Short mmCIF file of C-alpha atoms and ligand atoms in Angstrom, two decimals:
data_model
loop_
_atom_site.label_atom_id
_atom_site.label_comp_id
_atom_site.label_asym_id
_atom_site.label_seq_id
_atom_site.Cartn_x
_atom_site.Cartn_y
_atom_site.Cartn_z
CA MET X 1 -4.29 34.87 10.04
CA SER X 2 -2.75 36.16 13.32
CA ALA X 3 -5.49 34.49 15.25
CA SER X 4 -4.52 31.04 14.01
CA PRO X 5 -3.11 28.65 16.58
CA LYS X 6 0.68 28.51 16.42
CA ILE X 7 3.19 25.86 17.04
CA THR X 8 6.67 26.99 17.68
CA LEU X 9 9.46 24.48 17.24
CA LYS X 10 12.59 24.12 19.46
CA PRO X 11 15.71 25.74 18.08
CA GLY X 12 17.25 23.87 15.21
CA ARG X 13 14.23 21.51 14.77
CA GLU X 14 13.07 23.04 11.50
CA LYS X 15 15.66 21.29 9.40
CA SER X 16 13.48 18.54 8.20
CA LEU X 17 10.64 20.79 7.34
CA GLN X 18 13.05 23.05 5.42
CA ARG X 19 13.75 19.82 3.32
CA ARG X 20 9.89 19.50 2.76
CA HIS X 21 9.53 16.51 4.96
CA PRO X 22 5.90 17.01 6.17
CA TRP X 23 6.01 15.69 9.72
CA VAL X 24 6.60 17.45 13.06
CA PHE X 25 7.23 15.08 15.80
CA SER X 26 6.21 15.80 19.40
CA GLY X 27 9.72 16.12 20.62
CA ALA X 28 10.29 19.12 18.24
CA VAL X 29 7.56 21.16 19.64
CA GLU X 30 8.51 24.09 22.09
CA ARG X 31 5.27 25.77 22.55
CA VAL X 32 1.65 25.87 21.45
CA THR X 33 -0.08 29.13 21.31
CA GLY X 34 -3.85 29.17 21.41
CA SER X 35 -5.81 25.88 21.88
CA PRO X 36 -6.11 24.18 18.59
CA ASP X 37 -8.88 21.43 18.43
CA PRO X 38 -7.57 18.13 16.91
CA GLY X 39 -7.40 18.35 13.31
CA ALA X 40 -7.33 22.09 13.29
CA THR X 41 -4.99 24.07 10.94
CA VAL X 42 -2.02 25.49 12.91
CA ARG X 43 0.82 27.76 11.83
CA VAL X 44 4.24 26.22 12.40
CA GLU X 45 7.14 28.55 13.06
CA ASN X 46 10.80 28.07 13.87
CA ALA X 47 12.17 29.16 17.29
CA ASP X 48 12.76 32.68 15.75
CA GLY X 49 9.12 33.01 14.59
CA HIS X 50 9.80 32.44 10.87
CA PHE X 51 6.90 30.76 9.16
CA LEU X 52 7.38 27.28 8.04
CA GLY X 53 4.23 25.72 7.01
CA TRP X 54 0.45 25.19 7.80
CA GLY X 55 -0.45 21.85 9.08
CA ALA X 56 -2.97 19.75 10.93
CA TRP X 57 -2.81 19.59 14.64
CA SER X 58 -2.82 16.00 16.03
CA PRO X 59 -2.41 16.17 19.84
CA SER X 60 -2.63 12.37 20.35
CA SER X 61 -0.14 11.32 17.92
CA GLN X 62 3.70 11.21 18.14
CA ILE X 63 3.39 13.07 14.64
CA ARG X 64 2.07 16.18 16.20
CA VAL X 65 1.58 18.14 12.99
CA ARG X 66 1.36 16.92 9.40
CA ILE X 67 2.14 19.88 6.96
CA TRP X 68 -0.59 20.74 4.39
CA ASN X 69 1.26 23.46 2.56
CA TRP X 70 4.52 25.59 2.63
CA GLU X 71 3.04 28.87 1.39
CA GLU X 72 2.34 31.49 4.06
CA ASP X 73 -0.39 33.16 1.93
CA GLU X 74 -2.21 30.06 0.84
CA SER X 75 -5.08 29.06 3.07
CA VAL X 76 -6.12 25.49 3.94
CA ASP X 77 -9.78 25.63 2.66
CA ASP X 78 -12.02 23.86 0.07
CA GLU X 79 -9.95 25.45 -2.72
CA PHE X 80 -6.76 24.09 -1.36
CA PHE X 81 -8.20 20.59 -1.40
CA ARG X 82 -9.67 21.07 -4.83
CA LYS X 83 -6.17 21.98 -6.12
CA ARG X 84 -4.55 19.08 -4.40
CA LEU X 85 -7.04 16.50 -5.46
CA SER X 86 -7.04 17.69 -9.16
CA ALA X 87 -3.23 17.40 -9.11
CA ALA X 88 -3.47 13.85 -7.84
CA LEU X 89 -6.01 13.01 -10.59
CA GLN X 90 -3.72 14.66 -13.30
CA PHE X 91 -0.67 12.71 -11.92
CA ARG X 92 -2.55 9.47 -12.43
CA GLN X 93 -3.49 10.37 -15.98
CA ALA X 94 0.22 11.12 -16.67
CA VAL X 95 1.70 8.01 -15.18
CA LEU X 96 -1.03 5.40 -16.29
CA PRO X 97 -1.87 7.06 -19.59
CA ASP X 98 -3.16 3.80 -21.40
CA SER X 99 -3.97 1.88 -18.26
CA GLN X 100 -5.22 -1.57 -18.83
CA SER X 101 -7.15 -1.36 -15.52
CA ASN X 102 -10.00 0.69 -14.17
CA ALA X 103 -8.74 0.27 -10.67
CA ARG X 104 -6.02 2.55 -9.31
CA ARG X 105 -4.87 4.64 -6.38
CA LEU X 106 -5.92 8.24 -6.83
CA VAL X 107 -4.41 9.64 -3.69
CA HIS X 108 -1.32 8.35 -1.90
CA GLY X 109 -1.24 10.31 1.17
CA GLU X 110 1.92 12.53 1.79
CA ALA X 111 3.07 11.81 -1.69
CA ASP X 112 0.19 13.71 -3.15
CA GLY X 113 0.58 16.53 -0.51
CA LEU X 114 -2.50 15.16 1.34
CA PRO X 115 -0.98 13.56 4.51
CA GLY X 116 -3.10 10.72 5.91
CA LEU X 117 -5.45 10.48 2.80
CA ILE X 118 -5.97 7.39 0.78
CA VAL X 119 -8.45 7.27 -2.17
CA ASP X 120 -8.60 4.15 -4.31
CA GLN X 121 -10.71 3.84 -7.40
CA TYR X 122 -12.50 0.63 -8.28
CA GLY X 123 -14.28 1.31 -11.43
CA GLU X 124 -16.90 3.86 -10.58
CA VAL X 125 -16.59 3.34 -6.84
CA LEU X 126 -14.10 5.28 -4.83
CA VAL X 127 -12.76 4.00 -1.41
CA LEU X 128 -11.81 6.79 1.10
CA GLN X 129 -9.37 6.32 4.02
CA CYS X 130 -8.87 9.04 6.50
CA LEU X 131 -5.95 7.92 8.41
CA SER X 132 -5.09 11.19 10.29
CA VAL X 133 -7.27 13.52 12.46
CA GLY X 134 -6.42 16.28 9.83
CA THR X 135 -8.06 14.34 6.87
CA ASP X 136 -10.81 13.27 9.27
CA GLN X 137 -11.70 16.89 9.77
CA TRP X 138 -12.02 17.56 6.09
CA ARG X 139 -13.89 14.33 5.20
CA ASP X 140 -17.19 16.11 4.13
CA THR X 141 -15.23 18.53 2.01
CA LEU X 142 -13.17 15.70 0.38
CA VAL X 143 -16.41 13.66 -0.37
CA GLY X 144 -18.08 16.73 -2.08
CA LEU X 145 -14.94 17.40 -4.17
CA LEU X 146 -14.45 13.78 -5.20
CA ASN X 147 -18.01 13.75 -6.30
CA GLU X 148 -17.43 16.80 -8.29
CA LEU X 149 -13.99 16.01 -9.79
CA THR X 150 -14.49 12.34 -10.75
CA GLU X 151 -17.32 10.36 -12.25
CA CYS X 152 -17.83 8.05 -9.37
CA THR X 153 -21.12 6.72 -8.53
CA ALA X 154 -20.44 5.87 -4.91
CA ILE X 155 -17.90 6.64 -2.24
CA TYR X 156 -17.28 4.13 0.54
CA GLU X 157 -15.15 4.86 3.70
CA ARG X 158 -12.68 2.35 5.01
CA SER X 159 -11.31 4.45 7.81
CA ASP X 160 -10.69 1.35 9.84
CA ALA X 161 -6.85 1.00 9.71
CA GLU X 162 -5.13 0.34 12.93
CA VAL X 163 -2.95 3.52 12.58
CA ARG X 164 -6.14 5.64 13.33
CA LYS X 165 -5.75 4.69 16.98
CA LEU X 166 -2.47 6.69 17.19
CA GLU X 167 -4.43 9.65 16.17
CA GLY X 168 -7.04 9.17 18.83
CA LEU X 169 -9.69 8.12 16.13
CA GLU X 170 -12.20 5.25 16.31
CA PRO X 171 -12.39 2.94 13.19
CA ARG X 172 -15.22 3.86 10.88
CA ARG X 173 -16.63 2.43 7.69
CA GLY X 174 -19.75 2.93 5.65
CA LEU X 175 -21.15 4.30 2.51
CA LEU X 176 -20.61 8.05 2.11
CA SER X 177 -22.48 8.65 -1.16
CA GLY X 178 -24.19 6.86 -4.00
CA THR X 179 -24.94 2.99 -4.01
CA LEU X 180 -22.49 0.14 -4.31
CA PRO X 181 -22.91 -2.13 -7.27
CA GLU X 182 -23.56 -5.81 -6.42
CA PRO X 183 -20.95 -7.31 -7.18
CA LEU X 184 -18.38 -4.79 -7.68
CA GLN X 185 -16.20 -5.91 -10.61
CA ILE X 186 -12.97 -4.27 -12.09
CA THR X 187 -10.86 -5.22 -14.99
CA GLU X 188 -7.08 -5.56 -15.03
CA GLN X 189 -5.42 -6.54 -18.19
CA GLY X 190 -8.44 -8.20 -19.48
CA LEU X 191 -9.16 -10.04 -16.22
CA THR X 192 -12.26 -9.46 -14.28
CA LEU X 193 -11.97 -9.28 -10.48
CA GLU X 194 -14.50 -8.89 -7.80
CA VAL X 195 -13.64 -6.42 -5.13
CA ASP X 196 -15.17 -6.54 -1.64
CA VAL X 197 -14.58 -2.91 -0.53
CA GLU X 198 -16.68 -3.44 2.64
CA LYS X 199 -14.89 -6.23 4.19
CA GLY X 200 -11.89 -6.89 1.96
CA GLN X 201 -8.23 -6.36 2.98
CA LYS X 202 -6.85 -2.65 2.82
CA THR X 203 -9.48 -0.95 0.62
CA GLY X 204 -10.20 -4.19 -1.25
CA LEU X 205 -7.30 -4.94 -3.51
CA TYR X 206 -3.51 -4.82 -3.50
CA LEU X 207 -3.32 -2.21 -6.30
CA ASP X 208 0.36 -1.54 -5.56
CA GLN X 209 1.26 -4.94 -7.05
CA ARG X 210 -0.30 -4.19 -10.43
CA ASP X 211 2.97 -3.96 -12.43
CA ASN X 212 4.51 -7.00 -10.75
CA ARG X 213 1.40 -9.00 -11.67
CA GLU X 214 1.89 -7.76 -15.18
CA ARG X 215 5.60 -8.97 -15.09
CA VAL X 216 4.80 -12.46 -13.93
CA ARG X 217 2.17 -12.82 -16.62
CA THR X 218 4.89 -12.45 -19.24
CA LEU X 219 7.06 -15.03 -17.50
CA ALA X 220 4.52 -17.75 -16.74
CA SER X 221 4.12 -19.61 -19.99
CA GLY X 222 4.52 -23.45 -19.45
CA LYS X 223 5.71 -23.05 -15.88
CA ARG X 224 4.59 -24.80 -12.77
CA VAL X 225 3.80 -21.87 -10.41
CA LEU X 226 3.48 -21.47 -6.64
CA ASP X 227 1.62 -18.23 -5.45
CA ALA X 228 2.05 -18.09 -1.72
CA PHE X 229 -0.07 -15.42 0.20
CA CYS X 230 -2.46 -15.26 -2.87
CA TYR X 231 -5.35 -13.16 -1.36
CA THR X 232 -8.03 -13.03 -3.94
CA GLY X 233 -5.74 -14.33 -6.55
CA GLY X 234 -4.19 -11.40 -8.44
CA PHE X 235 -0.95 -13.22 -9.27
CA THR X 236 -2.74 -16.46 -9.78
CA LEU X 237 -5.01 -15.07 -12.47
CA ALA X 238 -2.07 -13.25 -14.16
CA VAL X 239 0.00 -16.38 -14.46
CA LEU X 240 -3.07 -18.42 -15.73
CA GLN X 241 -3.58 -15.80 -18.36
CA GLY X 242 0.08 -15.99 -19.19
CA GLY X 243 -0.15 -19.63 -19.90
CA ALA X 244 1.07 -21.26 -16.65
CA LYS X 245 1.05 -25.01 -16.69
CA SER X 246 -0.26 -25.40 -13.19
CA VAL X 247 -0.72 -23.03 -10.26
CA THR X 248 -0.78 -23.75 -6.41
CA ALA X 249 -2.06 -20.91 -4.45
CA ILE X 250 -1.76 -20.78 -0.68
CA GLU X 251 -3.81 -18.37 1.47
CA SER X 252 -5.00 -18.37 5.12
CA SER X 253 -8.26 -16.32 4.66
CA LYS X 254 -11.19 -18.37 3.63
CA PRO X 255 -13.28 -15.51 2.06
CA ALA X 256 -10.18 -14.60 -0.13
CA LEU X 257 -9.84 -18.08 -1.30
CA ALA X 258 -13.49 -18.25 -2.16
CA LEU X 259 -12.97 -15.13 -4.32
CA VAL X 260 -9.95 -16.92 -6.01
CA GLU X 261 -12.38 -19.84 -6.97
CA GLN X 262 -14.93 -17.34 -8.28
CA HIS X 263 -12.31 -15.42 -10.13
CA CYS X 264 -11.06 -18.73 -11.90
CA ARG X 265 -14.65 -19.31 -12.84
CA ILE X 266 -15.53 -15.95 -14.26
CA ASN X 267 -12.34 -15.64 -16.16
CA GLY X 268 -12.86 -19.03 -17.80
CA PHE X 269 -9.91 -20.93 -16.02
CA GLU X 270 -12.07 -23.63 -14.45
CA ASP X 271 -10.43 -26.43 -16.54
CA ARG X 272 -6.90 -25.39 -15.77
CA ASP X 273 -4.49 -27.19 -13.29
CA ILE X 274 -5.26 -25.23 -10.21
CA THR X 275 -4.75 -26.20 -6.45
CA LEU X 276 -6.18 -23.80 -3.86
CA VAL X 277 -4.75 -24.50 -0.44
CA GLU X 278 -6.22 -22.96 2.76
CA ALA X 279 -3.11 -23.11 4.93
CA ASP X 280 -0.44 -21.21 6.80
CA VAL X 281 2.34 -20.53 4.27
CA PHE X 282 5.04 -21.19 6.80
CA GLU X 283 3.83 -24.68 7.44
CA HIS X 284 2.76 -25.57 3.94
CA LEU X 285 6.01 -24.80 2.29
CA ARG X 286 7.61 -27.41 4.58
CA ARG X 287 4.70 -29.85 3.62
CA LEU X 288 5.48 -29.32 -0.09
CA ARG X 289 9.08 -29.88 0.41
CA ASP X 290 8.30 -33.16 2.14
CA ALA X 291 6.11 -34.14 -0.78
CA VAL X 292 9.26 -33.38 -3.07
CA ALA X 293 7.33 -30.73 -4.93
CA SER X 294 9.19 -28.41 -7.29
CA PHE X 295 8.11 -25.19 -9.11
CA ASP X 296 9.55 -23.09 -11.94
CA LEU X 297 7.99 -19.80 -10.69
CA ILE X 298 7.34 -18.94 -7.09
CA ILE X 299 5.62 -15.73 -5.91
CA LEU X 300 6.14 -14.79 -2.24
CA ASP X 301 3.89 -11.69 -1.31
CA PRO X 302 3.43 -11.98 2.34
CA PRO X 303 1.65 -9.39 4.57
CA LYS X 304 3.57 -6.69 6.43
CA PHE X 305 5.80 -8.33 8.95
CA ALA X 306 7.59 -5.16 10.11
CA PRO X 307 5.38 -1.96 10.23
CA THR X 308 8.33 -0.04 11.62
CA ALA X 309 12.21 -0.51 11.92
CA LYS X 310 11.59 -1.66 15.52
CA HIS X 311 10.19 -5.01 14.14
CA ALA X 312 12.99 -5.45 11.41
CA GLU X 313 14.87 -8.12 13.18
CA LYS X 314 11.84 -10.50 13.88
CA ALA X 315 10.43 -9.76 10.53
CA SER X 316 13.88 -10.60 8.74
CA ARG X 317 13.74 -13.97 10.36
CA ALA X 318 10.13 -14.55 8.92
CA TYR X 319 11.26 -13.31 5.44
CA LYS X 320 14.32 -15.61 5.54
CA ASP X 321 12.28 -18.56 6.58
CA ILE X 322 9.77 -18.34 3.71
CA ASN X 323 12.40 -17.53 1.18
CA LEU X 324 14.66 -20.43 2.34
CA TRP X 325 11.83 -22.83 1.70
CA ALA X 326 10.98 -21.15 -1.52
CA PHE X 327 14.55 -21.54 -2.82
CA ARG X 328 14.23 -25.31 -1.88
CA LEU X 329 11.22 -25.62 -3.77
CA LEU X 330 12.54 -23.82 -6.82
CA ALA X 331 13.76 -25.85 -9.76
CA PRO X 332 17.18 -24.89 -11.22
CA GLY X 333 16.63 -22.03 -13.72
CA GLY X 334 13.40 -21.33 -11.77
CA LEU X 335 12.21 -17.59 -10.92
CA LEU X 336 11.43 -16.36 -7.48
CA LEU X 337 9.43 -13.11 -7.25
CA THR X 338 9.77 -12.19 -3.58
CA CYS X 339 8.17 -9.08 -1.98
CA SER X 340 8.12 -7.12 1.24
CA CYS X 341 5.61 -4.49 2.12
CA SER X 342 7.17 -3.64 5.42
CA ALA X 343 8.23 -0.13 5.74
CA GLY X 344 10.64 -1.31 8.46
CA VAL X 345 12.60 -3.42 6.19
CA GLY X 346 14.27 -1.41 3.41
CA PRO X 347 15.53 -2.75 0.09
CA GLU X 348 19.14 -3.23 1.25
CA LEU X 349 18.18 -5.29 4.17
CA PHE X 350 15.67 -7.13 2.19
CA ARG X 351 18.24 -8.16 -0.32
CA LYS X 352 20.59 -9.34 2.38
CA VAL X 353 17.89 -11.45 3.92
CA ILE X 354 17.09 -13.06 0.54
CA GLY X 355 20.77 -13.61 -0.04
CA SER X 356 21.17 -15.28 3.27
CA ALA X 357 18.12 -17.45 2.62
CA ALA X 358 19.58 -18.70 -0.66
CA LEU X 359 22.91 -19.47 0.97
CA ASP X 360 21.31 -21.66 3.64
CA ALA X 361 19.14 -23.32 0.96
CA GLY X 362 22.44 -24.07 -0.86
CA VAL X 363 21.44 -22.44 -4.07
CA GLU X 364 22.69 -19.44 -6.05
CA GLY X 365 20.73 -16.72 -7.81
CA ARG X 366 20.95 -13.62 -9.88
CA VAL X 367 18.84 -10.50 -9.33
CA ILE X 368 17.02 -10.11 -12.55
CA LYS X 369 15.11 -7.04 -11.44
CA VAL X 370 14.52 -4.90 -8.27
CA LEU X 371 10.87 -4.34 -8.00
CA GLY X 372 8.63 -1.56 -6.46
CA PRO X 373 5.09 -0.52 -6.42
CA ALA X 374 3.12 0.67 -9.55
CA PRO X 375 3.47 4.38 -10.49
CA ASP X 376 0.10 5.40 -8.96
CA HIS X 377 1.82 4.58 -5.67
CA ALA X 378 4.78 6.66 -6.46
CA GLY X 379 6.63 8.14 -3.34
CA ALA X 380 7.63 11.93 -2.94
CA LEU X 381 11.29 12.54 -3.13
CA TYR X 382 11.31 14.34 0.22
CA PHE X 383 9.43 11.63 2.12
CA PRO X 384 11.33 8.21 2.19
CA GLU X 385 9.04 7.02 5.10
CA GLY X 386 6.34 6.54 2.48
CA GLU X 387 8.30 3.79 0.67
CA TYR X 388 7.27 0.29 1.76
CA LEU X 389 7.05 -2.17 -1.04
CA THR X 390 10.06 -3.61 -2.34
CA GLY X 391 10.70 -7.02 -4.26
CA LEU X 392 13.41 -8.87 -6.07
CA LEU X 393 12.96 -11.14 -9.16
CA VAL X 394 15.59 -13.74 -8.66
CA ARG X 395 16.66 -16.47 -11.05
CA ARG X 396 18.10 -19.60 -9.45
CA THR X 397 21.26 -20.37 -11.36
N1 LIG B 401 -0.57 -11.12 -3.74
C1 LIG B 401 -1.89 -10.67 -3.33
C2 LIG B 401 -1.76 -9.87 -2.02
C3 LIG B 401 -1.28 -10.69 -0.89
S1 LIG B 401 -1.42 -9.78 0.78
C4 LIG B 401 -2.43 -9.88 -4.48
O1 LIG B 401 -1.68 -9.37 -5.41
O2 LIG B 401 -3.54 -9.61 -4.47
C5 LIG B 401 -0.99 -11.04 1.91
C6 LIG B 401 -2.10 -12.14 2.09
O3 LIG B 401 -1.39 -13.15 2.91
C7 LIG B 401 -3.34 -11.78 2.67
O4 LIG B 401 -4.42 -12.12 1.93
C8 LIG B 401 -3.39 -12.53 4.09
O5 LIG B 401 -4.73 -13.11 4.31
C9 LIG B 401 -2.48 -13.69 3.76
N2 LIG B 401 -1.72 -14.27 4.88
C10 LIG B 401 -1.18 -13.57 5.93
N3 LIG B 401 -0.51 -14.49 6.81
C11 LIG B 401 -0.62 -15.73 6.18
C12 LIG B 401 -0.08 -17.07 6.43
N4 LIG B 401 0.73 -17.13 7.47
N5 LIG B 401 -0.37 -18.06 5.68
C13 LIG B 401 -1.06 -17.79 4.56
N6 LIG B 401 -1.76 -16.72 4.21
C14 LIG B 401 -1.41 -15.58 4.91
#
């Protein structure tokens, strides 16, 4: 072990690691001993030479080390990854015991003690995302273990997220093992959804919104619903199943809208009152207002407007705009389910923004529920940066 490359921190810079926060930023590094390759396991020590953790070295990133483990005598090897993956699988069994869906997140990065690794399950297919150079190094091991520990018939790689650039990594996607079913279908609460793991957004579906889709299903009966930023129709299908009177779904992506149509067909909703609109939500909400449209339930689930706190101000203006128009379109007594998946806009700021949108729209509202991601996306106590999805269910009074 003495031969392991070593990262020595500047005096006092070990505090966050002692609180089990798994990132070492470049500014905290005093010295590198040895010449670790990108992704290599390094020993992290404080200025006095006391062991802090083993982590993955990432020389291109501002996050210079991501900690794998905190035990000096535990090696980072196949056995380590077997233990972490097994724990992640067990956690899902515990938090989604009688799951009504065969699609779920199996590994949620830092929250599962596997920084930079995402694994999503779509039925018998797993989608792997290696977002850090550390996980990239261990990719073959991870694929072998996932084949061994799960009953998957295929593993597809979607390591094509923008954040890989920060790690000095090229985007990569492709089949790693098995064959993909054509089409790949999953079930959620009795609904059938097709998932495009090769070209779809993220790894194919927004699994984090599962519980919120379930919530709107129970609220939709007899309602005129607007689903803005509908992607492949997760919320649209849920409200149709819940007995919505009509649904207007807006989305800018043509392939996503084509899947909404397909989903309505395969789930037997083709005779329902459904309007699919290919448009920019910002513009279309204004058009609906001009047409004096009114809705009883509005869902706003926009893309990430603020990846980091740096973008919070601009993002807040965008959130305020769509929520202002949503409030204007909401009938008295109507419900607004409004979300942000911006890590740069926390729950407190988001609530303020929604409050000021209501004020400008001249309406009042009560917060029925504060929303978050489904439990397979549960964050770690020590890692608040992992939180990104927040939402409010507001009733216009
Ligand atoms: N509610 C969806 C996920 C929405 S993700 C679900 O549960 O599955 C956000 C969606 O907004 C993406 O599909 C993206 O293509 C779309 N989008 C992004 N900007 C848009 C805009 N300005 N107007 C309309 N759609 C937009």
